[in-house]
Amino acid sequence: MDYRRVLLPLVGQGGVFVLGAFAWLAFTKGLYASALVCALGAITLATMGLTHNAFSFGRDLLKRSQTGATFTSELSRRRLQVLLDQTPSPLLLQPNSGQLIAVNRAARQLFDVSYALPVAARKALLGEATTLGLAHMSGQIKWKGQTFAVHLAEMEEEDALSHLAVLTDISADVRAAEASALRDLLKVLNHELMNALTPVASMSKSALDLLGDDTPESRAQAAKALERVVARTEGLTDFINAYRALTRLPSPVIRPCGLGLWLDVLTESFEAQWADKGVRFELETDGADLSLLMDEDQMWLGVSNLLNNGAQAALEKPDARVRLRLKREGDVMVFEVEDSGKGIPTESADQVFMPFYSTKVTGTGVGLSLARQIVQGHGSALLLVPVQALRPDPLGGACFRFQVRVA
């Protein structure tokens, strides 16, 4: 107990009583000046006592108010932490300090940390975007065998900008999609192999029977049969090489790439292959001086496949034209590849990205599938734009669209 808080008021009250008694005694004896001094002293002590009590009361009230506000703030913080810990999606926060903080229990368990991710984990998670920060994290990541979709948000507090990443586990969806794609691929492989091997086996047997006759006419017929066998096996070799190109695509090395020079190389390559065949190339862009976050070699291969497909389709009609349009929308650059061909039939729209499926007689069915795989590796999606979608100055054929993040 604080004895001063009890003793001081008692001393003050005793002083007021004594001075009051002296003032009354002096007044009865006719000592008016002494009585006045004693009275003023008593009044002063009484005033000081009241002031002290009022001050103590106000101080106690302020302390209670501050304690209550602190308690309320702490209670709100704990409630928010409990709610975040119940969230199944891992949450990562990167303030201006550059640290990568595991916000909730799901994130702490996923990355085996109690608060912030170590440098090695940040590099493994962000890859080439480590120096750029969480804001440039790819739209899909893999960690400990799980696949996560990444959703980014910005938070501004006290003139400081922080970035929040919400990781959604899509492993089950990815596995289901991979299983479905594998089934479709096996169907195509079975179809193509049977189409190639059945006539090879039949023609080989015919050639063997003809050689058994050992006549000039049978030998000539056997030679023709063997020529057809060679042609079919060469076609099968081309098919296998196309399959190898799909299965051996490495992970993209994403880094800032100057768009202007990249477009110059792409344009020169396309015109060198298609200009003398009568295909006119049109390039529309509103940001050639920008840099994009991409693997420039893989993206060149992907876009070249789209342009080559477009050129082949455009040649089916007069005045063959292929257009590449780039338009910036916020922090992404939207790519559109359009041709003046006959377009893709509605019934084939869901199958055009299937490996080895083609609507063209001479097509291998690899270009679109490879381009889609490359675009997905950059965290985007390659989409076939519907015919009824509003597009400026449409060429009338197929149009494919995807987006790449601006550096």
Short mmCIF file of C-alpha atoms in Angstrom, two decimals:
data_model
loop_
_atom_site.label_atom_id
_atom_site.label_comp_id
_atom_site.label_asym_id
_atom_site.label_seq_id
_atom_site.Cartn_x
_atom_site.Cartn_y
_atom_site.Cartn_z
CA MET A 1 0.00 0.00 0.00
CA ASP A 2 1.16 3.62 -0.73
CA TYR A 3 1.11 5.27 2.75
CA ARG A 4 1.73 8.72 1.27
CA ARG A 5 -1.65 8.68 -0.38
CA VAL A 6 -3.26 8.22 3.10
CA LEU A 7 -0.85 10.32 5.22
CA LEU A 8 -0.85 13.50 3.17
CA PRO A 9 -4.65 14.02 3.27
CA LEU A 10 -4.63 13.40 7.06
CA VAL A 11 -1.85 15.94 7.64
CA GLY A 12 -3.69 18.45 5.48
CA GLN A 13 -6.94 17.99 7.37
CA GLY A 14 -5.11 18.28 10.73
CA GLY A 15 -3.43 21.48 9.59
CA VAL A 16 -6.78 22.97 8.52
CA PHE A 17 -8.29 22.08 11.95
CA VAL A 18 -5.36 23.59 13.93
CA LEU A 19 -5.21 26.78 11.87
CA GLY A 20 -8.98 27.13 12.14
CA ALA A 21 -8.78 26.79 15.92
CA PHE A 22 -6.02 29.41 16.13
CA ALA A 23 -7.98 31.75 13.86
CA TRP A 24 -11.08 31.47 16.13
CA LEU A 25 -9.00 32.00 19.30
CA ALA A 26 -7.26 35.06 17.84
CA PHE A 27 -10.58 36.50 16.69
CA THR A 28 -12.10 36.14 20.21
CA LYS A 29 -9.05 37.89 21.70
CA GLY A 30 -9.33 40.76 19.25
CA LEU A 31 -6.20 39.78 17.29
CA TYR A 32 -7.82 40.25 13.92
CA ALA A 33 -4.62 40.25 11.88
CA SER A 34 -3.48 36.93 13.37
CA ALA A 35 -6.96 35.49 12.88
CA LEU A 36 -6.88 36.53 9.20
CA VAL A 37 -3.46 34.91 8.65
CA CYS A 38 -4.58 31.67 10.31
CA ALA A 39 -7.80 31.64 8.27
CA LEU A 40 -5.89 32.17 5.01
CA GLY A 41 -3.51 29.34 5.94
CA ALA A 42 -6.42 27.00 6.64
CA ILE A 43 -8.06 27.92 3.34
CA THR A 44 -4.78 27.34 1.49
CA LEU A 45 -4.31 23.88 3.03
CA ALA A 46 -7.90 22.94 2.26
CA THR A 47 -7.50 24.08 -1.36
CA MET A 48 -4.24 22.12 -1.74
CA GLY A 49 -5.94 19.04 -0.35
CA LEU A 50 -8.82 19.28 -2.79
CA THR A 51 -6.44 19.87 -5.67
CA HIS A 52 -4.34 16.87 -4.72
CA ASN A 53 -7.42 14.65 -4.48
CA ALA A 54 -8.69 15.86 -7.82
CA PHE A 55 -5.29 15.28 -9.43
CA SER A 56 -5.04 11.78 -7.97
CA PHE A 57 -8.53 10.96 -9.13
CA GLY A 58 -7.81 12.21 -12.65
CA ARG A 59 -4.53 10.33 -12.81
CA ASP A 60 -6.18 7.10 -11.68
CA LEU A 61 -8.97 7.58 -14.21
CA LEU A 62 -6.44 8.17 -17.01
CA LYS A 63 -4.49 5.07 -16.02
CA ARG A 64 -7.66 3.00 -16.05
CA SER A 65 -8.57 4.39 -19.49
CA GLN A 66 -5.12 3.64 -20.92
CA THR A 67 -5.10 0.16 -19.41
CA GLY A 68 -8.55 -0.51 -20.87
CA ALA A 69 -7.52 0.71 -24.34
CA THR A 70 -4.36 -1.41 -24.26
CA PHE A 71 -6.35 -4.43 -23.13
CA THR A 72 -8.93 -3.90 -25.89
CA SER A 73 -6.20 -3.52 -28.53
CA GLU A 74 -4.41 -6.65 -27.33
CA LEU A 75 -7.69 -8.57 -27.25
CA SER A 76 -8.48 -7.52 -30.84
CA ARG A 77 -4.99 -8.54 -31.96
CA ARG A 78 -5.31 -11.95 -30.35
CA ARG A 79 -8.75 -12.49 -31.85
CA LEU A 80 -7.40 -11.61 -35.30
CA GLN A 81 -4.46 -14.00 -34.84
CA VAL A 82 -6.84 -16.79 -33.80
CA LEU A 83 -8.95 -16.18 -36.91
CA LEU A 84 -5.87 -16.15 -39.15
CA ASP A 85 -4.58 -19.35 -37.57
CA GLN A 86 -7.88 -21.04 -38.43
CA THR A 87 -7.45 -20.08 -42.09
CA PRO A 88 -6.36 -23.19 -44.05
CA SER A 89 -4.53 -21.16 -46.71
CA PRO A 90 -0.94 -20.16 -45.85
CA LEU A 91 -0.47 -16.38 -45.69
CA LEU A 92 2.84 -14.62 -46.38
CA LEU A 93 3.52 -10.93 -45.68
CA GLN A 94 6.45 -8.87 -46.93
CA PRO A 95 6.82 -5.39 -45.35
CA ASN A 96 9.33 -2.76 -46.45
CA SER A 97 12.04 -4.49 -44.41
CA GLY A 98 12.13 -7.24 -47.05
CA GLN A 99 11.42 -10.03 -44.60
CA LEU A 100 9.01 -12.75 -45.67
CA ILE A 101 6.76 -13.38 -42.67
CA ALA A 102 4.63 -16.47 -42.13
CA VAL A 103 1.43 -14.81 -40.91
CA ASN A 104 -0.66 -17.78 -39.77
CA ARG A 105 -0.29 -21.33 -38.48
CA ALA A 106 -0.72 -22.88 -41.95
CA ALA A 107 2.22 -20.83 -43.28
CA ARG A 108 4.40 -21.58 -40.25
CA GLN A 109 3.75 -25.31 -40.60
CA LEU A 110 4.31 -25.30 -44.37
CA PHE A 111 7.68 -23.52 -44.18
CA ASP A 112 8.75 -24.91 -40.75
CA VAL A 113 9.35 -21.46 -39.23
CA SER A 114 8.09 -19.62 -36.17
CA TYR A 115 8.05 -16.16 -37.75
CA ALA A 116 10.12 -15.16 -40.81
CA LEU A 117 11.40 -17.35 -43.63
CA PRO A 118 15.20 -17.72 -43.85
CA VAL A 119 17.09 -16.44 -46.89
CA ALA A 120 17.47 -19.91 -48.41
CA ALA A 121 13.72 -20.53 -48.22
CA ARG A 122 12.99 -17.13 -49.80
CA LYS A 123 15.31 -17.89 -52.72
CA ALA A 124 13.80 -21.34 -53.20
CA LEU A 125 10.29 -19.88 -53.10
CA LEU A 126 10.73 -16.76 -55.24
CA GLY A 127 13.45 -17.99 -57.59
CA GLU A 128 14.54 -15.25 -59.99
CA ALA A 129 12.05 -12.85 -58.37
CA THR A 130 13.94 -12.92 -55.02
CA THR A 131 15.39 -9.44 -55.55
CA LEU A 132 12.06 -8.11 -56.86
CA GLY A 133 10.04 -9.24 -53.85
CA LEU A 134 6.73 -10.88 -53.20
CA ALA A 135 4.91 -8.56 -55.63
CA HIS A 136 6.57 -10.37 -58.55
CA MET A 137 5.91 -13.90 -57.32
CA SER A 138 4.65 -16.24 -60.03
CA GLY A 139 0.98 -17.17 -60.12
CA GLN A 140 1.69 -20.80 -59.23
CA ILE A 141 4.40 -22.38 -57.07
CA LYS A 142 5.40 -25.83 -55.88
CA TRP A 143 6.58 -26.51 -52.33
CA LYS A 144 7.18 -29.88 -50.66
CA GLY A 145 5.38 -31.71 -53.43
CA GLN A 146 2.29 -29.49 -53.22
CA THR A 147 1.09 -27.04 -55.85
CA PHE A 148 -0.27 -23.66 -54.75
CA ALA A 149 -2.07 -20.91 -56.63
CA VAL A 150 -0.77 -17.49 -55.55
CA HIS A 151 -3.09 -14.52 -55.02
CA LEU A 152 -1.36 -11.19 -54.30
CA ALA A 153 -2.65 -8.08 -52.53
CA GLU A 154 -1.19 -4.75 -51.41
CA MET A 155 -1.65 -3.21 -47.95
CA GLU A 156 -0.82 0.41 -47.20
CA GLU A 157 -0.30 1.42 -43.55
CA GLU A 158 1.35 4.58 -42.20
CA ASP A 159 2.79 5.47 -45.62
CA ALA A 160 4.41 2.01 -45.87
CA LEU A 161 3.45 -0.51 -48.56
CA SER A 162 3.37 -4.22 -47.72
CA HIS A 163 2.52 -7.18 -49.94
CA LEU A 164 0.39 -10.13 -48.90
CA ALA A 165 0.35 -13.52 -50.66
CA VAL A 166 -2.45 -16.03 -50.15
CA LEU A 167 -1.45 -19.58 -51.13
CA THR A 168 -4.30 -21.88 -52.16
CA ASP A 169 -3.55 -25.59 -52.33
CA ILE A 170 -4.57 -26.80 -55.80
CA SER A 171 -2.62 -30.06 -55.71
CA ALA A 172 -5.75 -32.21 -56.00
CA ASP A 173 -7.03 -30.16 -58.95
CA VAL A 174 -3.64 -30.31 -60.65
CA ARG A 175 -3.39 -34.08 -60.17
CA ALA A 176 -6.90 -34.54 -61.55
CA ALA A 177 -6.07 -32.35 -64.55
CA GLU A 178 -2.80 -34.21 -65.13
CA ALA A 179 -4.58 -37.57 -64.95
CA SER A 180 -7.20 -36.38 -67.42
CA ALA A 181 -4.51 -34.99 -69.75
CA LEU A 182 -2.59 -38.27 -69.51
CA ARG A 183 -5.68 -40.27 -70.46
CA ASP A 184 -6.29 -37.99 -73.43
CA LEU A 185 -2.63 -38.22 -74.43
CA LEU A 186 -2.62 -42.00 -74.24
CA LYS A 187 -5.73 -42.10 -76.43
CA VAL A 188 -3.98 -39.94 -79.02
CA LEU A 189 -0.75 -41.95 -78.80
CA ASN A 190 -2.66 -45.22 -79.21
CA HIS A 191 -4.56 -43.80 -82.19
CA GLU A 192 -1.46 -42.42 -83.92
CA LEU A 193 0.68 -45.50 -83.30
CA MET A 194 -2.00 -47.88 -84.50
CA ASN A 195 -2.58 -45.75 -87.60
CA ALA A 196 1.14 -45.87 -88.36
CA LEU A 197 1.96 -49.47 -87.44
CA THR A 198 -1.08 -51.27 -88.92
CA PRO A 199 -0.30 -50.37 -92.55
CA VAL A 200 3.44 -50.91 -91.93
CA ALA A 201 2.76 -54.46 -90.76
CA SER A 202 0.38 -55.15 -93.67
CA MET A 203 2.70 -53.73 -96.34
CA SER A 204 5.73 -55.51 -94.86
CA LYS A 205 3.92 -58.85 -95.03
CA SER A 206 2.85 -58.13 -98.62
CA ALA A 207 6.42 -57.27 -99.58
CA LEU A 208 7.68 -60.48 -97.98
CA ASP A 209 5.12 -62.55 -99.90
CA LEU A 210 5.98 -60.80 -103.16
CA LEU A 211 9.70 -61.39 -102.67
CA GLY A 212 8.91 -65.07 -102.17
CA ASP A 213 7.52 -65.25 -105.73
CA ASP A 214 10.93 -64.07 -107.02
CA THR A 215 9.70 -62.65 -110.34
CA PRO A 216 10.62 -59.28 -111.85
CA GLU A 217 7.02 -58.08 -111.47
CA SER A 218 6.71 -59.25 -107.83
CA ARG A 219 10.07 -57.69 -106.95
CA ALA A 220 8.94 -54.34 -108.41
CA GLN A 221 5.71 -54.52 -106.41
CA ALA A 222 7.68 -55.46 -103.28
CA ALA A 223 9.94 -52.42 -103.79
CA LYS A 224 6.91 -50.12 -103.99
CA ALA A 225 5.47 -51.67 -100.83
CA LEU A 226 8.78 -51.13 -99.03
CA GLU A 227 8.86 -47.50 -100.19
CA ARG A 228 5.47 -46.98 -98.57
CA VAL A 229 6.76 -48.68 -95.40
CA VAL A 230 9.72 -46.29 -95.31
CA ALA A 231 7.38 -43.29 -95.76
CA ARG A 232 5.15 -44.44 -92.92
CA THR A 233 8.12 -45.05 -90.60
CA GLU A 234 9.48 -41.59 -91.38
CA GLY A 235 6.09 -40.14 -90.44
CA LEU A 236 6.19 -42.14 -87.22
CA THR A 237 9.69 -40.75 -86.50
CA ASP A 238 8.41 -37.19 -86.96
CA PHE A 239 5.56 -37.96 -84.58
CA ILE A 240 7.96 -39.30 -81.92
CA ASN A 241 10.25 -36.27 -82.27
CA ALA A 242 7.26 -33.98 -81.76
CA TYR A 243 6.30 -35.92 -78.64
CA ARG A 244 9.85 -35.59 -77.28
CA ALA A 245 9.70 -31.81 -77.78
CA LEU A 246 6.60 -31.68 -75.57
CA THR A 247 7.99 -33.86 -72.79
CA ARG A 248 11.46 -32.29 -72.58
CA LEU A 249 10.49 -28.66 -72.11
CA PRO A 250 12.56 -27.34 -69.14
CA SER A 251 11.23 -24.97 -66.47
CA PRO A 252 11.34 -21.33 -67.65
CA VAL A 253 14.10 -19.03 -66.40
CA ILE A 254 12.09 -15.86 -65.79
CA ARG A 255 13.96 -12.56 -65.77
CA PRO A 256 13.36 -9.00 -67.10
CA CYS A 257 13.51 -8.97 -70.91
CA GLY A 258 13.51 -5.88 -73.14
CA LEU A 259 10.39 -6.07 -75.28
CA GLY A 260 11.60 -3.97 -78.23
CA LEU A 261 14.60 -6.12 -79.19
CA TRP A 262 12.63 -9.32 -78.55
CA LEU A 263 9.89 -8.17 -80.96
CA ASP A 264 12.48 -7.25 -83.60
CA VAL A 265 13.93 -10.78 -83.54
CA LEU A 266 10.44 -12.34 -83.60
CA THR A 267 9.37 -10.18 -86.57
CA GLU A 268 12.51 -10.92 -88.59
CA SER A 269 12.17 -14.66 -87.97
CA PHE A 270 8.52 -14.74 -89.03
CA GLU A 271 8.99 -12.65 -92.17
CA ALA A 272 12.02 -14.70 -93.23
CA GLN A 273 9.84 -17.84 -93.15
CA TRP A 274 6.51 -16.55 -94.45
CA ALA A 275 6.92 -13.30 -96.41
CA ASP A 276 7.84 -15.05 -99.69
CA LYS A 277 4.79 -17.32 -99.26
CA GLY A 278 2.50 -14.30 -99.31
CA VAL A 279 1.70 -13.97 -95.58
CA ARG A 280 1.59 -10.36 -94.36
CA PHE A 281 2.64 -9.71 -90.74
CA GLU A 282 1.05 -6.93 -88.68
CA LEU A 283 2.48 -5.80 -85.33
CA GLU A 284 0.57 -3.50 -82.96
CA THR A 285 2.05 -2.53 -79.60
CA ASP A 286 1.77 0.32 -77.11
CA GLY A 287 4.80 -0.49 -74.95
CA ALA A 288 7.86 -1.57 -76.96
CA ASP A 289 10.12 0.29 -74.50
CA LEU A 290 8.98 -1.88 -71.56
CA SER A 291 10.57 -4.97 -70.04
CA LEU A 292 8.60 -8.14 -69.36
CA LEU A 293 9.23 -10.91 -66.84
CA MET A 294 9.68 -13.99 -69.01
CA ASP A 295 12.03 -16.62 -70.38
CA GLU A 296 12.77 -14.88 -73.67
CA ASP A 297 13.80 -18.06 -75.54
CA GLN A 298 10.81 -20.14 -74.46
CA MET A 299 8.38 -17.27 -75.03
CA TRP A 300 9.87 -16.72 -78.50
CA LEU A 301 9.26 -20.41 -79.22
CA GLY A 302 5.69 -20.25 -77.90
CA VAL A 303 4.69 -17.10 -79.80
CA SER A 304 6.45 -18.35 -82.95
CA ASN A 305 4.33 -21.51 -82.83
CA LEU A 306 1.19 -19.40 -82.55
CA LEU A 307 2.28 -17.19 -85.47
CA ASN A 308 3.24 -20.19 -87.62
CA ASN A 309 -0.11 -21.86 -86.93
CA GLY A 310 -1.81 -18.61 -87.86
CA ALA A 311 0.20 -18.33 -91.09
CA GLN A 312 -0.72 -21.88 -92.14
CA ALA A 313 -4.39 -21.17 -91.46
CA ALA A 314 -4.28 -17.78 -93.23
CA LEU A 315 -2.94 -19.35 -96.44
CA GLU A 316 -6.22 -21.23 -96.80
CA LYS A 317 -7.83 -17.93 -97.91
CA PRO A 318 -6.71 -15.03 -100.15
CA ASP A 319 -4.84 -12.05 -98.65
CA ALA A 320 -3.18 -14.04 -95.88
CA ARG A 321 -2.53 -11.92 -92.78
CA VAL A 322 -1.29 -12.62 -89.25
CA ARG A 323 -1.47 -10.01 -86.51
CA LEU A 324 0.35 -9.78 -83.18
CA ARG A 325 -1.22 -7.20 -80.86
CA LEU A 326 0.28 -6.22 -77.49
CA LYS A 327 -1.69 -4.04 -75.09
CA ARG A 328 -0.78 -3.10 -71.54
CA GLU A 329 -3.45 -3.60 -68.88
CA GLY A 330 -2.21 -2.57 -65.44
CA ASP A 331 0.87 -4.59 -64.50
CA VAL A 332 0.50 -7.11 -67.34
CA MET A 333 1.00 -7.07 -71.11
CA VAL A 334 -1.78 -8.82 -73.04
CA PHE A 335 -0.69 -10.73 -76.17
CA GLU A 336 -3.16 -11.50 -78.97
CA VAL A 337 -2.27 -13.58 -82.05
CA GLU A 338 -4.90 -13.46 -84.78
CA ASP A 339 -5.05 -14.76 -88.36
CA SER A 340 -7.25 -14.23 -91.42
CA GLY A 341 -7.97 -17.92 -91.95
CA LYS A 342 -11.25 -19.82 -91.67
CA GLY A 343 -11.14 -19.95 -87.87
CA ILE A 344 -11.59 -22.94 -85.59
CA PRO A 345 -14.92 -24.77 -85.70
CA THR A 346 -16.96 -24.53 -82.51
CA GLU A 347 -16.97 -28.31 -82.08
CA SER A 348 -13.15 -28.32 -82.13
CA ALA A 349 -12.62 -25.44 -79.68
CA ASP A 350 -12.21 -27.76 -76.69
CA GLN A 351 -9.72 -30.01 -78.46
CA VAL A 352 -7.31 -27.61 -80.16
CA PHE A 353 -4.87 -27.64 -77.21
CA MET A 354 -4.76 -31.45 -77.03
CA PRO A 355 -1.33 -32.78 -78.07
CA PHE A 356 -1.21 -34.03 -81.68
CA TYR A 357 -4.72 -32.82 -82.45
CA SER A 358 -4.88 -30.61 -85.55
CA THR A 359 -7.60 -29.16 -87.76
CA LYS A 360 -5.11 -28.85 -90.66
CA VAL A 361 -4.29 -31.74 -92.99
CA THR A 362 -0.53 -31.14 -92.72
CA GLY A 363 -0.55 -30.13 -89.04
CA THR A 364 1.31 -32.07 -86.34
CA GLY A 365 -0.91 -30.91 -83.47
CA VAL A 366 2.13 -29.89 -81.41
CA GLY A 367 2.36 -26.09 -81.87
CA LEU A 368 -0.64 -25.03 -79.79
CA SER A 369 0.01 -27.61 -77.08
CA LEU A 370 3.64 -26.50 -76.76
CA ALA A 371 2.66 -22.81 -76.72
CA ARG A 372 0.10 -23.48 -74.02
CA GLN A 373 2.65 -25.35 -71.91
CA ILE A 374 5.10 -22.43 -72.20
CA VAL A 375 2.47 -19.84 -71.29
CA GLN A 376 1.36 -21.89 -68.27
CA GLY A 377 4.98 -22.04 -67.14
CA HIS A 378 4.86 -18.23 -66.97
CA GLY A 379 1.83 -18.29 -64.66
CA SER A 380 -0.71 -17.39 -67.35
CA ALA A 381 -3.23 -19.21 -69.53
CA LEU A 382 -3.49 -19.46 -73.31
CA LEU A 383 -7.09 -18.84 -74.32
CA LEU A 384 -8.96 -19.18 -77.59
CA VAL A 385 -10.96 -15.97 -77.91
CA PRO A 386 -14.59 -16.66 -78.91
CA VAL A 387 -15.65 -15.49 -82.36
CA GLN A 388 -18.41 -13.32 -80.88
CA ALA A 389 -15.97 -11.46 -78.60
CA LEU A 390 -15.56 -7.80 -79.49
CA ARG A 391 -12.16 -7.17 -81.11
CA PRO A 392 -10.92 -4.09 -82.96
CA ASP A 393 -10.68 -4.69 -86.71
CA PRO A 394 -10.98 -8.51 -86.59
CA LEU A 395 -9.22 -10.52 -89.30
CA GLY A 396 -11.90 -13.20 -89.24
CA GLY A 397 -9.84 -16.21 -88.22
CA ALA A 398 -8.74 -17.67 -84.89
CA CYS A 399 -7.47 -15.45 -82.09
CA PHE A 400 -5.41 -16.61 -79.10
CA ARG A 401 -4.74 -14.52 -76.01
CA PHE A 402 -2.46 -14.67 -72.96
CA GLN A 403 -0.67 -12.23 -70.66
CA VAL A 404 2.83 -11.66 -69.27
CA ARG A 405 3.76 -9.57 -66.23
CA VAL A 406 5.55 -6.26 -66.74
CA ALA A 407 8.91 -5.94 -64.93
#
